[in-house]
Amino acid sequence: MVKDILEKPESFYEIFERKSGSNKLTTHYCPGCGHGVIHKLIAEAMDEFGIGDRAVMISPVGCSVFAYYYFDCGNVQAPHGRAPAVATGIKRAIPDSIVISYQGDGDLAGIGGNEILHAANRGENITVFFVNNAIYGMTGSQMAPTTLIGQKTTTTPYGRSARNEGYPIKVCELLSSLEAPVYLERVAITDAKNVMKVRKAIRKGLQNQIEGKGFSLIEILSPCPTGWGMKPVDAKNWVDEVLMKTFQLGVFKDKTAEAAPEIIEQKEFTSDEILKILGASKNGSDFLYDKPEVKINYQNPRIKISGFGGQGILFLGQLLSQSAMRSGYYTTWLPSYGPEVRGGTANCHIIISNNRIGSPLGAETDVLIAMNLPSLDKFENDVRKDGLILVNSSLISRNVKRNDVEVLYVPATELADEVGNTKVANLVMLGAYTAKSKIFSHDCVLFTANETVKKKEFLKVNEEAFRKGMEYVLNNKHKKIKNTIL
Amino acid sequence: MSELNLEMVKEDPNPARKKHNARVEIDGALCKECLLCIEACAPDVLKVSETLNKMGYHPVEYIGDGCTGCGVCFYVCPEPGTIKVYKKIKAA
């Protein structure tokens, strides 16, 4: 198809609304930057193949991180170097999408070296545009894995030496040793002739994906006038005269002709099968419990649970959130913990509400469940006036200092010991909180606990612990609760 | 299929000028003065303007005739919307 007019491709937004600042018609790229040309060629190909509506561009870190300003298609931002993994996920979840990974050399060959290697080795049906300018352009011209021997950058002021920094990585050559990739070509943004080769390669890469043939990577040598400290025309010539000496253009692998299109089996699930997988029932009513009447002070609680890792803090939060779901509330569960599983500190923030929840993290807390002393020390002052604090008095030797809040001292760990397992202190606390707030029916919590606990031998001890906690609160009702030890 | 007639690119294909019914439009407000188009233009019909645009660049402009409609300037220009090439003059 030969067009009579060459103009801005329709796969670009007409006005770059997402771009900050007042100039919404030009790109943020420097004069003479290769990205602009490559963008234009990709957009043109997207126009021609008519894939704008199903294309998803992955833009990880680099100047092109803002590709979503310009392309009128789906976009997912990926962490540095991780675009191939994100692309894999999207392609597998939505096989009909056209997934384009747009990566720079620092991104793809540096931090993301492992990602691209394995995506290529799996032969993912994605198209990777690898923009190689031999430098970390965005961050200020540091040495990249593709920097030439002798090339001066801000981190190799005397020029890259093989002895100190190793040799430039040739990605196409490296990947061509793998079985799976279908199409690997290196092209360059220099004169019109080479730009046309880039155009052709971009089309081929996308065509391969549309036809389901497999992994294509097009390495594009691209000028970075600013990073190289050159005028745009000189930078273009430098690609031609210097960069192309090390990175020779050409096709490194092309199995396009013989590659068989991947046939994706779309398994059809019946609605019964889906319900079974999700563990749901047809109308959900089997699992729904009525919301009890809740005192105003206990309604819509923002709950903080905190303690040692291993005390079941996060699990207690899950039980609260899941019970809330089964009772028809809106709910969020936001965990926060260190890298250690046991022995560190863990806390989580749960919101249970009759209304939709804007943020899972509130500035204030209505209910604090403190399972150990550091937790009480840390979060006591975050509780709102007239809020509720449940203190695990087995492990916390002091009283709550504030006198404008309601406090329940529950010897949760000791009660858990009484049922024969110290670890179920969290279930004791769950019982205590449920009995106090009456926010869910007891049946609902027990049902949720039974559904959630994986090891069925713990069901009985969990239930006993829960009842212990409940009974403890109910039996001590007559005593003065406000800030005294029960 | 290439949209460029590469034959046109090699040498000035249009010594006589005005033979081709083509023209180029350059939106001066969007030009960043990288000069890649001027360098690539075989019939040499583009020049730097003396005016400044809002970004502080001297935009490139068409001298007014001699465009062959080869499209090279469009493809080497890094800005998406700056250059528009009408291969035939009938397009308004």
Tab-separated table of N, CA and C in Angstrom, chain A residues 146-282:
chain	number	residue	atom	x	y	z
A	146	THR	N	27.064	-2.276	26.247
A	146	THR	CA	27.327	-2.206	24.806
A	146	THR	C	28.326	-1.099	24.443
A	147	THR	N	28.822	-0.386	25.438
A	147	THR	CA	29.792	0.679	25.165
A	147	THR	C	31.025	0.095	24.468
A	148	LEU	N	31.525	0.835	23.479
A	148	LEU	CA	32.648	0.321	22.690
A	148	LEU	C	33.949	0.396	23.488
A	149	ILE	N	34.898	-0.440	23.107
A	149	ILE	CA	36.240	-0.365	23.693
A	149	ILE	C	36.827	1.008	23.341
A	150	GLY	N	37.311	1.681	24.355
A	150	GLY	CA	37.912	2.991	24.118
A	150	GLY	C	36.918	4.146	24.179
A	151	GLN	N	35.622	3.823	24.196
A	151	GLN	CA	34.612	4.894	24.223
A	151	GLN	C	34.594	5.594	25.577
A	152	LYS	N	34.624	6.925	25.541
A	152	LYS	CA	34.612	7.685	26.791
A	152	LYS	C	33.187	7.937	27.237
A	153	THR	N	32.925	7.617	28.481
A	153	THR	CA	31.618	7.903	29.064
A	153	THR	C	31.889	8.530	30.424
A	154	THR	N	30.833	8.940	31.128
A	154	THR	CA	31.085	9.573	32.429
A	154	THR	C	31.687	8.595	33.435
A	155	THR	N	31.453	7.298	33.234
A	155	THR	CA	32.039	6.328	34.160
A	155	THR	C	33.290	5.639	33.592
A	156	THR	N	33.596	5.925	32.326
A	156	THR	CA	34.879	5.467	31.774
A	156	THR	C	35.572	6.688	31.154
A	157	PRO	N	36.016	7.613	31.994
A	157	PRO	CA	36.545	8.884	31.461
A	157	PRO	C	37.786	8.704	30.595
A	158	TYR	N	38.501	7.588	30.767
A	158	TYR	CA	39.681	7.355	29.931
A	158	TYR	C	39.368	6.382	28.801
A	159	GLY	N	38.103	6.078	28.634
A	159	GLY	CA	37.723	5.126	27.603
A	159	GLY	C	37.532	3.738	28.211
A	160	ARG	N	36.599	2.979	27.679
A	160	ARG	CA	36.363	1.627	28.194
A	160	ARG	C	37.548	0.745	27.855
A	161	SER	N	38.040	0.030	28.856
A	161	SER	CA	39.118	-0.909	28.576
A	161	SER	C	38.604	-2.326	28.806
A	162	ALA	N	38.984	-3.210	27.923
A	162	ALA	CA	38.505	-4.587	28.009
A	162	ALA	C	38.941	-5.217	29.322
A	163	ARG	N	40.126	-4.842	29.766
A	163	ARG	CA	40.679	-5.419	30.985
A	163	ARG	C	39.854	-5.047	32.207
A	164	ASN	N	39.431	-3.815	32.219
A	164	ASN	CA	38.704	-3.328	33.388
A	164	ASN	C	37.194	-3.546	33.307
A	165	GLU	N	36.629	-3.297	32.129
A	165	GLU	CA	35.162	-3.324	32.014
A	165	GLU	C	34.630	-4.412	31.093
A	166	GLY	N	35.524	-5.192	30.527
A	166	GLY	CA	35.049	-6.250	29.635
A	166	GLY	C	34.718	-5.712	28.248
A	167	TYR	N	34.248	-6.613	27.404
A	167	TYR	CA	33.972	-6.247	26.011
A	167	TYR	C	32.500	-5.900	25.822
A	168	PRO	N	32.198	-5.124	24.787
A	168	PRO	CA	30.789	-4.837	24.502
A	168	PRO	C	30.016	-6.118	24.209
A	169	ILE	N	28.827	-6.190	24.752
A	169	ILE	CA	28.005	-7.390	24.557
A	169	ILE	C	27.231	-7.265	23.253
A	170	LYS	N	27.345	-8.285	22.439
A	170	LYS	CA	26.620	-8.289	21.165
A	170	LYS	C	25.399	-9.180	21.338
A	171	VAL	N	24.278	-8.531	21.544
A	171	VAL	CA	23.079	-9.269	21.937
A	171	VAL	C	22.575	-10.188	20.827
A	172	CYS	N	22.551	-9.688	19.606
A	172	CYS	CA	22.036	-10.535	18.511
A	172	CYS	C	22.872	-11.811	18.357
A	173	GLU	N	24.203	-11.635	18.405
A	173	GLU	CA	25.093	-12.789	18.264
A	173	GLU	C	24.872	-13.771	19.416
A	174	LEU	N	24.713	-13.195	20.612
A	174	LEU	CA	24.521	-14.016	21.811
A	174	LEU	C	23.242	-14.842	21.692
A	175	LEU	N	22.155	-14.165	21.308
A	175	LEU	CA	20.869	-14.861	21.267
A	175	LEU	C	20.778	-15.820	20.084
A	176	SER	N	21.604	-15.574	19.060
A	176	SER	CA	21.479	-16.423	17.879
A	176	SER	C	21.957	-17.841	18.154
A	177	SER	N	22.651	-18.037	19.295
A	177	SER	CA	23.074	-19.394	19.632
A	177	SER	C	21.927	-20.207	20.226
A	178	LEU	N	20.817	-19.548	20.528
A	178	LEU	CA	19.679	-20.266	21.118
A	178	LEU	C	18.820	-20.887	20.018
A	179	GLU	N	18.131	-21.959	20.380
A	179	GLU	CA	17.269	-22.656	19.431
A	179	GLU	C	16.028	-21.847	19.071
A	180	ALA	N	15.397	-21.298	20.111
A	180	ALA	CA	14.017	-20.851	19.957
A	180	ALA	C	13.786	-19.589	19.123
A	181	PRO	N	14.641	-18.564	19.210
A	181	PRO	CA	14.272	-17.316	18.522
A	181	PRO	C	14.036	-17.514	17.035
A	182	VAL	N	13.046	-16.807	16.511
A	182	VAL	CA	12.676	-16.965	15.115
A	182	VAL	C	13.390	-15.946	14.241
A	183	TYR	N	13.539	-14.756	14.774
A	183	TYR	CA	14.063	-13.690	13.913
A	183	TYR	C	14.897	-12.726	14.734
A	184	LEU	N	16.176	-12.598	14.363
A	184	LEU	CA	17.081	-11.671	15.033
A	184	LEU	C	17.788	-10.854	13.963
A	185	GLU	N	17.626	-9.566	14.017
A	185	GLU	CA	18.317	-8.748	13.031
A	185	GLU	C	18.835	-7.476	13.697
A	186	ARG	N	20.007	-7.017	13.209
A	186	ARG	CA	20.523	-5.735	13.686
A	186	ARG	C	20.452	-4.727	12.549
A	187	VAL	N	19.833	-3.606	12.841
A	187	VAL	CA	19.692	-2.541	11.845
A	187	VAL	C	20.159	-1.240	12.487
A	188	ALA	N	20.187	-0.161	11.725
A	188	ALA	CA	20.712	1.087	12.277
A	188	ALA	C	19.953	2.291	11.756
A	189	ILE	N	19.797	3.289	12.626
A	189	ILE	CA	19.204	4.556	12.209
A	189	ILE	C	20.340	5.435	11.703
A	190	THR	N	20.566	5.443	10.413
A	190	THR	CA	21.571	6.370	9.870
A	190	THR	C	20.952	7.075	8.664
A	191	ASP	N	21.371	6.686	7.456
A	191	ASP	CA	20.802	7.358	6.288
A	191	ASP	C	19.464	6.732	5.897
A	192	ALA	N	18.879	7.301	4.834
A	192	ALA	CA	17.537	6.868	4.436
A	192	ALA	C	17.489	5.382	4.122
A	193	LYS	N	18.535	4.894	3.523
A	193	LYS	CA	18.557	3.493	3.134
A	193	LYS	C	18.479	2.583	4.365
A	194	ASN	N	19.281	2.917	5.360
A	194	ASN	CA	19.258	2.113	6.575
A	194	ASN	C	17.957	2.285	7.349
A	195	VAL	N	17.408	3.502	7.342
A	195	VAL	CA	16.125	3.711	8.023
A	195	VAL	C	15.051	2.837	7.387
A	196	MET	N	15.116	2.692	6.073
A	196	MET	CA	14.138	1.832	5.407
A	196	MET	C	14.319	0.373	5.793
A	197	LYS	N	15.563	-0.008	6.063
A	197	LYS	CA	15.795	-1.387	6.535
A	197	LYS	C	15.234	-1.568	7.946
A	198	VAL	N	15.360	-0.522	8.747
A	198	VAL	CA	14.773	-0.574	10.091
A	198	VAL	C	13.268	-0.763	9.963
A	199	ARG	N	12.688	0.006	9.056
A	199	ARG	CA	11.241	-0.045	8.847
A	199	ARG	C	10.807	-1.464	8.475
A	200	LYS	N	11.570	-2.062	7.571
A	200	LYS	CA	11.241	-3.401	7.109
A	200	LYS	C	11.375	-4.413	8.264
A	201	ALA	N	12.446	-4.258	9.041
A	201	ALA	CA	12.680	-5.197	10.142
A	201	ALA	C	11.585	-5.080	11.196
A	202	ILE	N	11.174	-3.850	11.492
A	202	ILE	CA	10.113	-3.647	12.484
A	202	ILE	C	8.838	-4.334	12.031
A	203	ARG	N	8.529	-4.164	10.751
A	203	ARG	CA	7.338	-4.817	10.216
A	203	ARG	C	7.425	-6.326	10.316
A	204	LYS	N	8.583	-6.831	9.975
A	204	LYS	CA	8.741	-8.286	10.000
A	204	LYS	C	8.596	-8.818	11.425
A	205	GLY	N	9.193	-8.101	12.359
A	205	GLY	CA	9.090	-8.516	13.762
A	205	GLY	C	7.649	-8.577	14.222
A	206	LEU	N	6.878	-7.576	13.833
A	206	LEU	CA	5.472	-7.549	14.241
A	206	LEU	C	4.658	-8.605	13.486
A	207	GLN	N	4.958	-8.740	12.214
A	207	GLN	CA	4.259	-9.733	11.392
A	207	GLN	C	4.435	-11.133	11.968
A	208	ASN	N	5.665	-11.434	12.388
A	208	ASN	CA	5.928	-12.751	12.983
A	208	ASN	C	5.031	-12.999	14.183
A	209	GLN	N	4.885	-11.959	14.991
A	209	GLN	CA	4.057	-12.150	16.175
A	209	GLN	C	2.581	-12.314	15.804
A	210	ILE	N	2.146	-11.505	14.854
A	210	ILE	CA	0.742	-11.597	14.425
A	210	ILE	C	0.444	-12.995	13.907
A	211	GLU	N	1.420	-13.569	13.216
A	211	GLU	CA	1.219	-14.915	12.676
A	211	GLU	C	1.535	-16.010	13.693
A	212	GLY	N	1.904	-15.612	14.879
A	212	GLY	CA	2.133	-16.578	15.940
A	212	GLY	C	3.408	-17.386	15.780
A	213	LYS	N	4.406	-16.804	15.111
A	213	LYS	CA	5.594	-17.612	14.801
A	213	LYS	C	6.602	-17.691	15.940
A	214	GLY	N	6.612	-16.701	16.809
A	214	GLY	CA	7.525	-16.794	17.948
A	214	GLY	C	8.332	-15.538	18.175
A	215	PHE	N	9.465	-15.721	18.822
A	215	PHE	CA	10.255	-14.602	19.356
A	215	PHE	C	11.032	-13.860	18.266
A	216	SER	N	10.822	-12.555	18.197
A	216	SER	CA	11.606	-11.728	17.277
A	216	SER	C	12.271	-10.621	18.069
A	217	LEU	N	13.534	-10.371	17.760
A	217	LEU	CA	14.226	-9.244	18.377
A	217	LEU	C	14.920	-8.441	17.290
A	218	ILE	N	14.637	-7.164	17.274
A	218	ILE	CA	15.289	-6.288	16.311
A	218	ILE	C	16.155	-5.322	17.102
A	219	GLU	N	17.458	-5.444	16.889
A	219	GLU	CA	18.383	-4.534	17.548
A	219	GLU	C	18.580	-3.326	16.636
A	220	ILE	N	18.350	-2.148	17.164
A	220	ILE	CA	18.437	-0.946	16.340
A	220	ILE	C	19.542	-0.047	16.903
A	221	LEU	N	20.602	0.134	16.151
A	221	LEU	CA	21.656	1.059	16.554
A	221	LEU	C	21.093	2.456	16.367
A	222	SER	N	21.148	3.240	17.423
A	222	SER	CA	20.405	4.492	17.395
A	222	SER	C	21.257	5.617	17.967
A	223	PRO	N	21.245	6.783	17.339
A	223	PRO	CA	22.086	7.870	17.831
A	223	PRO	C	21.551	8.510	19.117
A	224	CYS	N	22.464	8.862	19.986
A	224	CYS	CA	22.131	9.613	21.206
A	224	CYS	C	23.006	10.877	21.201
A	225	PRO	N	22.616	11.894	20.448
A	225	PRO	CA	23.484	13.066	20.291
A	225	PRO	C	23.858	13.701	21.629
A	226	THR	N	22.895	13.784	22.527
A	226	THR	CA	23.167	14.433	23.810
A	226	THR	C	24.151	13.609	24.634
A	227	GLY	N	23.883	12.298	24.705
A	227	GLY	CA	24.737	11.435	25.507
A	227	GLY	C	26.152	11.336	24.946
A	228	TRP	N	26.252	11.411	23.637
A	228	TRP	CA	27.573	11.309	23.017
A	228	TRP	C	28.258	12.668	22.905
A	229	GLY	N	27.515	13.737	23.198
A	229	GLY	CA	28.079	15.078	23.074
A	229	GLY	C	28.379	15.457	21.638
A	230	MET	N	27.445	15.139	20.755
A	230	MET	CA	27.651	15.434	19.323
A	230	MET	C	26.433	16.150	18.781
A	231	LYS	N	26.636	16.786	17.631
A	231	LYS	CA	25.490	17.335	16.903
A	231	LYS	C	24.748	16.161	16.269
A	232	PRO	N	23.424	16.321	16.060
A	232	PRO	CA	22.641	15.201	15.532
A	232	PRO	C	23.222	14.590	14.251
A	233	VAL	N	23.658	15.423	13.327
A	233	VAL	CA	24.169	14.867	12.064
A	233	VAL	C	25.472	14.098	12.323
A	234	ASP	N	26.326	14.638	13.195
A	234	ASP	CA	27.569	13.940	13.527
A	234	ASP	C	27.287	12.622	14.236
A	235	ALA	N	26.269	12.645	15.103
A	235	ALA	CA	25.914	11.419	15.832
A	235	ALA	C	25.453	10.353	14.857
A	236	LYS	N	24.663	10.766	13.906
A	236	LYS	CA	24.185	9.832	12.880
A	236	LYS	C	25.389	9.237	12.128
A	237	ASN	N	26.345	10.113	11.798
A	237	ASN	CA	27.532	9.620	11.080
A	237	ASN	C	28.390	8.710	11.953
A	238	TRP	N	28.383	8.989	13.250
A	238	TRP	CA	29.179	8.160	14.174
A	238	TRP	C	28.637	6.738	14.221
A	239	VAL	N	27.306	6.614	14.170
A	239	VAL	CA	26.700	5.270	14.102
A	239	VAL	C	27.237	4.553	12.878
A	240	ASP	N	27.240	5.273	11.785
A	240	ASP	CA	27.639	4.717	10.509
A	240	ASP	C	29.116	4.326	10.497
A	241	GLU	N	29.938	5.235	11.001
A	241	GLU	CA	31.378	5.043	10.824
A	241	GLU	C	32.036	4.275	11.968
A	242	VAL	N	31.508	4.403	13.160
A	242	VAL	CA	32.177	3.780	14.314
A	242	VAL	C	31.349	2.631	14.906
A	243	LEU	N	30.114	2.938	15.285
A	243	LEU	CA	29.313	1.939	16.000
A	243	LEU	C	29.092	0.678	15.148
A	244	MET	N	28.850	0.882	13.879
A	244	MET	CA	28.571	-0.256	12.996
A	244	MET	C	29.792	-1.136	12.739
A	245	LYS	N	30.983	-0.629	13.067
A	245	LYS	CA	32.194	-1.454	12.929
A	245	LYS	C	32.168	-2.584	13.965
A	246	THR	N	31.767	-2.238	15.179
A	246	THR	CA	31.697	-3.254	16.232
A	246	THR	C	30.403	-4.066	16.118
A	247	PHE	N	29.319	-3.343	15.922
A	247	PHE	CA	28.017	-4.021	15.837
A	247	PHE	C	27.615	-4.103	14.368
A	248	GLN	N	27.983	-5.216	13.736
A	248	GLN	CA	27.722	-5.295	12.310
A	248	GLN	C	26.266	-5.583	12.020
A	249	LEU	N	25.770	-4.888	11.009
A	249	LEU	CA	24.370	-5.064	10.659
A	249	LEU	C	24.167	-6.410	9.986
A	250	GLY	N	22.957	-6.862	10.045
A	250	GLY	CA	22.650	-8.102	9.343
A	250	GLY	C	21.606	-8.935	10.059
A	251	VAL	N	21.185	-9.981	9.389
A	251	VAL	CA	20.223	-10.912	9.964
A	251	VAL	C	21.011	-12.019	10.651
A	252	PHE	N	20.759	-12.227	11.923
A	252	PHE	CA	21.529	-13.226	12.662
A	252	PHE	C	20.783	-14.548	12.776
A	253	LYS	N	19.496	-14.456	12.599
A	253	LYS	CA	18.710	-15.683	12.614
A	253	LYS	C	17.391	-15.366	11.931
A	254	ASP	N	16.954	-16.238	11.082
A	254	ASP	CA	15.653	-16.026	10.460
A	254	ASP	C	15.019	-17.366	10.127
A	255	LYS	N	14.146	-17.790	11.034
A	255	LYS	CA	13.424	-19.044	10.807
A	255	LYS	C	11.984	-18.743	10.417
A	256	THR	N	11.764	-17.495	9.935
A	256	THR	CA	10.396	-17.057	9.660
A	256	THR	C	9.686	-18.011	8.694
A	257	ALA	N	10.419	-18.420	7.673
A	257	ALA	CA	9.766	-19.233	6.635
A	257	ALA	C	9.302	-20.583	7.182
A	258	GLU	N	10.160	-21.202	8.018
A	258	GLU	CA	9.786	-22.558	8.458
A	258	GLU	C	9.068	-22.595	9.808
A	259	ALA	N	9.043	-21.441	10.523
A	259	ALA	CA	8.427	-21.467	11.853
A	259	ALA	C	6.932	-21.737	11.741
A	260	ALA	N	6.484	-22.737	12.467
A	260	ALA	CA	5.056	-23.064	12.431
A	260	ALA	C	4.332	-22.168	13.422
A	261	PRO	N	3.193	-21.654	13.014
A	261	PRO	CA	2.444	-20.807	13.944
A	261	PRO	C	2.076	-21.582	15.207
A	262	GLU	N	2.198	-20.921	16.302
A	262	GLU	CA	1.868	-21.553	17.577
A	262	GLU	C	0.356	-21.666	17.690
A	263	ILE	N	-0.078	-22.866	18.016
A	263	ILE	CA	-1.526	-23.044	18.184
A	263	ILE	C	-1.831	-23.021	19.676
A	264	ILE	N	-2.616	-22.046	20.053
A	264	ILE	CA	-2.925	-21.920	21.475
A	264	ILE	C	-4.270	-22.571	21.737
A	265	GLU	N	-4.219	-23.576	22.589
A	265	GLU	CA	-5.464	-24.246	22.916
A	265	GLU	C	-6.219	-23.429	23.946
A	266	GLN	N	-7.360	-22.959	23.553
A	266	GLN	CA	-8.187	-22.196	24.479
A	266	GLN	C	-9.155	-23.171	25.138
A	267	LYS	N	-8.883	-23.472	26.396
A	267	LYS	CA	-9.769	-24.416	27.063
A	267	LYS	C	-11.059	-23.705	27.442
A	268	GLU	N	-12.145	-24.331	27.084
A	268	GLU	CA	-13.438	-23.758	27.452
A	268	GLU	C	-13.856	-24.351	28.798
A	269	PHE	N	-14.196	-23.489	29.727
A	269	PHE	CA	-14.661	-23.973	31.021
A	269	PHE	C	-16.169	-23.820	31.099
A	270	THR	N	-16.814	-24.830	31.651
A	270	THR	CA	-18.239	-24.660	31.910
A	270	THR	C	-18.375	-23.826	33.182
A	271	SER	N	-19.537	-23.249	33.374
A	271	SER	CA	-19.702	-22.395	34.549
A	271	SER	C	-19.564	-23.210	35.836
A	272	ASP	N	-19.953	-24.492	35.776
A	272	ASP	CA	-19.795	-25.334	36.970
A	272	ASP	C	-18.323	-25.534	37.313
A	273	GLU	N	-17.523	-25.716	36.250
A	273	GLU	CA	-16.085	-25.908	36.489
A	273	GLU	C	-15.464	-24.648	37.095
A	274	ILE	N	-15.876	-23.504	36.588
A	274	ILE	CA	-15.328	-22.249	37.106
A	274	ILE	C	-15.698	-22.081	38.576
A	275	LEU	N	-16.961	-22.402	38.877
A	275	LEU	CA	-17.386	-22.286	40.275
A	275	LEU	C	-16.570	-23.203	41.165
A	276	LYS	N	-16.272	-24.388	40.640
A	276	LYS	CA	-15.525	-25.351	41.430
A	276	LYS	C	-14.103	-24.837	41.685
A	277	ILE	N	-13.484	-24.294	40.621
A	277	ILE	CA	-12.119	-23.781	40.750
A	277	ILE	C	-12.074	-22.640	41.771
A	278	LEU	N	-13.079	-21.786	41.706
A	278	LEU	CA	-13.091	-20.630	42.610
A	278	LEU	C	-13.628	-20.974	43.991
A	279	GLY	N	-14.153	-22.182	44.137
A	279	GLY	CA	-14.726	-22.561	45.416
A	279	GLY	C	-15.953	-21.731	45.742
A	280	ALA	N	-16.701	-21.370	44.707
A	280	ALA	CA	-17.871	-20.518	44.925
A	280	ALA	C	-19.139	-21.289	44.596
A	281	SER	N	-20.268	-20.764	44.967
A	281	SER	CA	-21.523	-21.386	44.601
A	281	SER	C	-22.244	-20.464	43.634
A	282	LYS	N	-23.287	-20.956	43.033
A	282	LYS	CA	-23.902	-20.256	41.919
A	282	LYS	C	-24.355	-18.842	42.289
